[in-house]
């Protein structure tokens, strides 16, 4: 394995990561968790089932990255679609946030459970269920970074501006992370595709 996922028996996937890659993945995922937020936990003595029926926000987030992670369902062309989007958001955003949090926590936990080899790197072996958490989290990381970098479709093509940034550009480290996460995501998807 050379920095890309490969299929493993039983429907999982594995990838060799060096110490720096592990640290970058963990740091970015923890930052994603901080962005998503801790979620609403039932207060002591409160019925935990009540949390299942709690209503979420009806307004889209003001942070552009969060707005990308939690987009409008129907747009905002007119009052009727804005109201429908608000209603949809109110009943779905809490669950979506919870799923995104679960995906990111699964990434952190699998990284924390790695057993390093002599050079500090390790082989990350994922079960089929962990693969799905990783796919969700890699996608969320790319959406967040892409939003912060204001990436457009034209930027992403093989001849796009992202590939031509000079080393002196302050965005270069995040662009490199964005592209690397994209490669990880792509190879993980390929491992899960039926032959």
mmCIF file of C-alpha atoms in Angstrom:
data_model
loop_
_atom_site.group_PDB
_atom_site.id
_atom_site.type_symbol
_atom_site.label_atom_id
_atom_site.label_comp_id
_atom_site.label_asym_id
_atom_site.label_seq_id
_atom_site.Cartn_x
_atom_site.Cartn_y
_atom_site.Cartn_z
ATOM 1 C CA UNK A 1 0.000 0.000 0.000
ATOM 2 C CA UNK A 2 1.333 3.397 -0.921
ATOM 3 C CA UNK A 3 -0.981 6.014 0.531
ATOM 4 C CA UNK A 4 -4.165 4.639 -0.971
ATOM 5 C CA UNK A 5 -6.819 2.272 0.286
ATOM 6 C CA UNK A 6 -6.868 -1.332 -0.839
ATOM 7 C CA UNK A 7 -9.658 -3.853 -0.408
ATOM 8 C CA UNK A 8 -9.316 -6.452 2.330
ATOM 9 C CA UNK A 9 -11.112 -9.792 2.662
ATOM 10 C CA UNK A 10 -14.582 -9.422 4.117
ATOM 11 C CA UNK A 11 -15.389 -6.062 2.510
ATOM 12 C CA UNK A 12 -13.077 -3.813 4.506
ATOM 13 C CA UNK A 13 -10.159 -1.664 3.405
ATOM 14 C CA UNK A 14 -6.672 -0.827 4.588
ATOM 15 C CA UNK A 15 -4.104 1.888 3.998
ATOM 16 C CA UNK A 16 -0.561 2.506 5.187
ATOM 17 C CA UNK A 17 -0.191 5.884 6.882
ATOM 18 C CA UNK A 18 2.952 7.510 8.162
ATOM 19 C CA UNK A 19 3.140 9.362 11.462
ATOM 20 C CA UNK A 20 2.558 12.781 9.875
ATOM 21 C CA UNK A 21 -0.465 11.572 7.883
ATOM 22 C CA UNK A 22 -1.991 10.088 11.028
ATOM 23 C CA UNK A 23 -1.472 13.369 12.891
ATOM 24 C CA UNK A 24 -2.952 15.438 10.043
ATOM 25 C CA UNK A 25 -6.027 13.199 9.701
ATOM 26 C CA UNK A 26 -6.632 13.252 13.434
ATOM 27 C CA UNK A 27 -6.160 17.016 13.734
ATOM 28 C CA UNK A 28 -8.465 17.803 10.814
ATOM 29 C CA UNK A 29 -11.124 15.416 12.125
ATOM 30 C CA UNK A 30 -11.005 16.908 15.627
ATOM 31 C CA UNK A 31 -11.404 20.361 14.066
ATOM 32 C CA UNK A 32 -14.401 19.043 12.122
ATOM 33 C CA UNK A 33 -15.917 17.752 15.376
ATOM 34 C CA UNK A 34 -15.434 21.191 16.936
ATOM 35 C CA UNK A 35 -17.107 22.821 13.925
ATOM 36 C CA UNK A 36 -20.098 20.459 14.006
ATOM 37 C CA UNK A 37 -20.502 20.944 17.754
ATOM 38 C CA UNK A 38 -21.136 18.656 20.684
ATOM 39 C CA UNK A 39 -24.822 18.099 20.086
ATOM 40 C CA UNK A 40 -27.623 18.329 22.571
ATOM 41 C CA UNK A 41 -27.344 15.727 25.299
ATOM 42 C CA UNK A 42 -30.314 15.111 27.577
ATOM 43 C CA UNK A 43 -29.931 16.901 30.877
ATOM 44 C CA UNK A 44 -29.613 14.798 34.007
ATOM 45 C CA UNK A 45 -33.012 13.382 34.892
ATOM 46 C CA UNK A 46 -34.421 14.255 31.452
ATOM 47 C CA UNK A 47 -36.084 11.555 29.374
ATOM 48 C CA UNK A 48 -33.524 10.405 26.747
ATOM 49 C CA UNK A 49 -36.357 9.603 24.347
ATOM 50 C CA UNK A 50 -37.367 13.251 24.400
ATOM 51 C CA UNK A 51 -34.087 14.077 22.683
ATOM 52 C CA UNK A 52 -35.144 11.911 19.740
ATOM 53 C CA UNK A 53 -38.107 14.172 19.150
ATOM 54 C CA UNK A 54 -36.355 17.479 19.811
ATOM 55 C CA UNK A 55 -36.726 19.993 17.046
ATOM 56 C CA UNK A 56 -33.626 21.371 15.399
ATOM 57 C CA UNK A 57 -32.888 24.827 14.018
ATOM 58 C CA UNK A 58 -35.036 26.253 11.272
ATOM 59 C CA UNK A 59 -32.469 28.713 9.930
ATOM 60 C CA UNK A 60 -29.390 27.710 7.927
ATOM 61 C CA UNK A 61 -26.028 28.161 9.654
ATOM 62 C CA UNK A 62 -24.284 31.471 9.046
ATOM 63 C CA UNK A 63 -20.828 29.828 8.764
ATOM 64 C CA UNK A 64 -20.322 28.971 5.062
ATOM 65 C CA UNK A 65 -18.653 25.635 5.886
ATOM 66 C CA UNK A 66 -21.539 24.595 8.130
ATOM 67 C CA UNK A 67 -24.006 25.775 5.503
ATOM 68 C CA UNK A 68 -22.236 23.446 3.045
ATOM 69 C CA UNK A 69 -22.402 20.535 5.498
ATOM 70 C CA UNK A 70 -26.057 21.270 6.303
ATOM 71 C CA UNK A 71 -27.456 22.687 3.034
ATOM 72 C CA UNK A 72 -30.922 23.960 2.304
ATOM 73 C CA UNK A 73 -33.262 21.191 1.186
ATOM 74 C CA UNK A 74 -35.306 23.211 -1.305
ATOM 75 C CA UNK A 75 -33.473 26.474 -1.880
ATOM 76 C CA UNK A 76 -34.714 29.947 -1.098
ATOM 77 C CA UNK A 77 -36.325 31.132 -4.335
ATOM 78 C CA UNK A 78 -39.561 32.194 -2.699
ATOM 79 C CA UNK A 79 -41.336 32.258 0.626
ATOM 80 C CA UNK A 80 -42.927 28.828 0.135
ATOM 81 C CA UNK A 81 -39.624 27.027 -0.563
ATOM 82 C CA UNK A 82 -37.919 28.872 2.304
ATOM 83 C CA UNK A 83 -40.677 27.697 4.655
ATOM 84 C CA UNK A 84 -40.405 24.115 3.358
ATOM 85 C CA UNK A 85 -36.614 24.204 3.826
ATOM 86 C CA UNK A 86 -37.000 25.545 7.358
ATOM 87 C CA UNK A 87 -39.486 22.798 8.204
ATOM 88 C CA UNK A 88 -37.238 20.102 6.714
ATOM 89 C CA UNK A 89 -34.182 21.458 8.568
ATOM 90 C CA UNK A 90 -36.082 21.591 11.864
ATOM 91 C CA UNK A 91 -36.811 17.866 11.727
ATOM 92 C CA UNK A 92 -33.619 16.542 10.113
ATOM 93 C CA UNK A 93 -30.594 18.648 11.065
ATOM 94 C CA UNK A 94 -30.134 17.192 14.553
ATOM 95 C CA UNK A 95 -29.977 13.662 13.124
ATOM 96 C CA UNK A 96 -27.625 14.750 10.358
ATOM 97 C CA UNK A 97 -25.337 16.454 12.870
ATOM 98 C CA UNK A 98 -25.374 13.340 15.012
ATOM 99 C CA UNK A 99 -24.424 11.132 12.050
ATOM 100 C CA UNK A 100 -21.610 13.465 11.021
ATOM 101 C CA UNK A 101 -20.353 13.489 14.620
ATOM 102 C CA UNK A 102 -20.495 9.680 14.763
ATOM 103 C CA UNK A 103 -18.545 9.433 11.496
ATOM 104 C CA UNK A 104 -15.836 11.793 12.728
ATOM 105 C CA UNK A 105 -15.606 10.078 16.124
ATOM 106 C CA UNK A 106 -15.159 6.726 14.371
ATOM 107 C CA UNK A 107 -12.230 8.183 12.417
ATOM 108 C CA UNK A 108 -10.576 9.525 15.573
ATOM 109 C CA UNK A 109 -11.108 6.235 17.410
ATOM 110 C CA UNK A 110 -9.643 4.111 14.614
ATOM 111 C CA UNK A 111 -6.636 6.421 14.361
ATOM 112 C CA UNK A 112 -6.137 6.345 18.146
ATOM 113 C CA UNK A 113 -6.268 2.524 18.124
ATOM 114 C CA UNK A 114 -3.447 2.195 15.574
ATOM 115 C CA UNK A 115 -0.406 0.224 16.631
ATOM 116 C CA UNK A 116 2.628 2.080 15.250
ATOM 117 C CA UNK A 117 5.433 0.193 13.550
ATOM 118 C CA UNK A 118 9.117 1.103 13.901
ATOM 119 C CA UNK A 119 9.006 4.229 11.705
ATOM 120 C CA UNK A 120 5.968 5.640 13.561
ATOM 121 C CA UNK A 121 3.572 4.797 10.755
ATOM 122 C CA UNK A 122 0.918 2.116 10.825
ATOM 123 C CA UNK A 123 -1.459 0.149 8.667
ATOM 124 C CA UNK A 124 -5.046 1.233 9.196
ATOM 125 C CA UNK A 125 -7.405 -1.707 8.650
ATOM 126 C CA UNK A 126 -11.103 -0.832 8.520
ATOM 127 C CA UNK A 127 -14.158 -3.051 8.809
ATOM 128 C CA UNK A 128 -16.967 -2.489 6.281
ATOM 129 C CA UNK A 129 -18.858 -0.390 8.855
ATOM 130 C CA UNK A 130 -15.787 1.709 9.627
ATOM 131 C CA UNK A 131 -15.293 2.255 5.888
ATOM 132 C CA UNK A 132 -18.707 3.928 5.694
ATOM 133 C CA UNK A 133 -17.887 6.189 8.646
ATOM 134 C CA UNK A 134 -14.588 7.084 6.994
ATOM 135 C CA UNK A 135 -16.295 7.862 3.688
ATOM 136 C CA UNK A 136 -18.729 10.193 5.410
ATOM 137 C CA UNK A 137 -16.022 11.945 7.364
ATOM 138 C CA UNK A 138 -13.604 12.259 4.409
ATOM 139 C CA UNK A 139 -16.444 13.816 2.419
ATOM 140 C CA UNK A 140 -17.261 16.248 5.243
ATOM 141 C CA UNK A 141 -13.589 17.194 5.600
ATOM 142 C CA UNK A 142 -13.306 17.903 1.878
ATOM 143 C CA UNK A 143 -16.523 19.928 1.831
ATOM 144 C CA UNK A 144 -15.334 21.998 4.780
ATOM 145 C CA UNK A 145 -11.837 22.629 3.431
ATOM 146 C CA UNK A 146 -13.162 23.254 -0.077
ATOM 147 C CA UNK A 147 -15.588 25.842 1.276
ATOM 148 C CA UNK A 148 -12.863 27.579 3.279
ATOM 149 C CA UNK A 149 -10.629 27.623 0.164
ATOM 150 C CA UNK A 150 -13.579 28.705 -2.034
ATOM 151 C CA UNK A 151 -12.870 25.833 -4.429
ATOM 152 C CA UNK A 152 -14.873 25.813 -7.659
ATOM 153 C CA UNK A 153 -15.386 23.027 -10.201
ATOM 154 C CA UNK A 154 -12.845 24.699 -12.494
ATOM 155 C CA UNK A 155 -10.231 24.637 -9.719
ATOM 156 C CA UNK A 156 -10.521 20.885 -9.290
ATOM 157 C CA UNK A 157 -9.868 19.685 -12.845
ATOM 158 C CA UNK A 158 -6.456 18.173 -13.611
ATOM 159 C CA UNK A 159 -5.440 21.500 -15.165
ATOM 160 C CA UNK A 160 -7.160 23.513 -12.434
ATOM 161 C CA UNK A 161 -5.710 26.298 -10.363
ATOM 162 C CA UNK A 162 -5.296 24.087 -7.288
ATOM 163 C CA UNK A 163 -2.528 22.155 -9.030
ATOM 164 C CA UNK A 164 -0.659 25.318 -10.041
ATOM 165 C CA UNK A 165 -0.423 27.154 -6.720
ATOM 166 C CA UNK A 166 3.094 28.382 -5.999
ATOM 167 C CA UNK A 167 4.729 27.091 -2.836
ATOM 168 C CA UNK A 168 4.648 30.632 -1.426
ATOM 169 C CA UNK A 169 0.827 30.718 -1.502
ATOM 170 C CA UNK A 170 -0.454 30.514 2.107
ATOM 171 C CA UNK A 171 -3.312 28.256 0.959
ATOM 172 C CA UNK A 172 -0.904 25.607 -0.343
ATOM 173 C CA UNK A 173 -0.849 23.373 2.797
ATOM 174 C CA UNK A 174 -4.649 23.238 2.963
ATOM 175 C CA UNK A 175 -4.874 22.652 -0.790
ATOM 176 C CA UNK A 176 -2.446 19.749 -0.440
ATOM 177 C CA UNK A 177 -4.577 18.333 2.401
ATOM 178 C CA UNK A 178 -7.733 18.810 0.298
ATOM 179 C CA UNK A 179 -6.246 16.961 -2.668
ATOM 180 C CA UNK A 180 -4.817 14.187 -0.469
ATOM 181 C CA UNK A 181 -8.170 13.664 1.261
ATOM 182 C CA UNK A 182 -9.769 13.468 -2.176
ATOM 183 C CA UNK A 183 -7.344 10.735 -3.215
ATOM 184 C CA UNK A 184 -8.030 8.798 -0.011
ATOM 185 C CA UNK A 185 -11.769 9.157 -0.533
ATOM 186 C CA UNK A 186 -11.551 8.066 -4.166
ATOM 187 C CA UNK A 187 -9.499 4.946 -3.409
ATOM 188 C CA UNK A 188 -11.779 4.035 -0.495
ATOM 189 C CA UNK A 189 -14.821 4.293 -2.770
ATOM 190 C CA UNK A 190 -13.046 2.104 -5.348
ATOM 191 C CA UNK A 191 -12.357 -0.592 -2.745
ATOM 192 C CA UNK A 192 -16.038 -0.745 -1.843
ATOM 193 C CA UNK A 193 -17.305 -0.977 -5.416
ATOM 194 C CA UNK A 194 -18.437 -4.446 -6.479
ATOM 195 C CA UNK A 195 -16.294 -6.001 -9.177
#
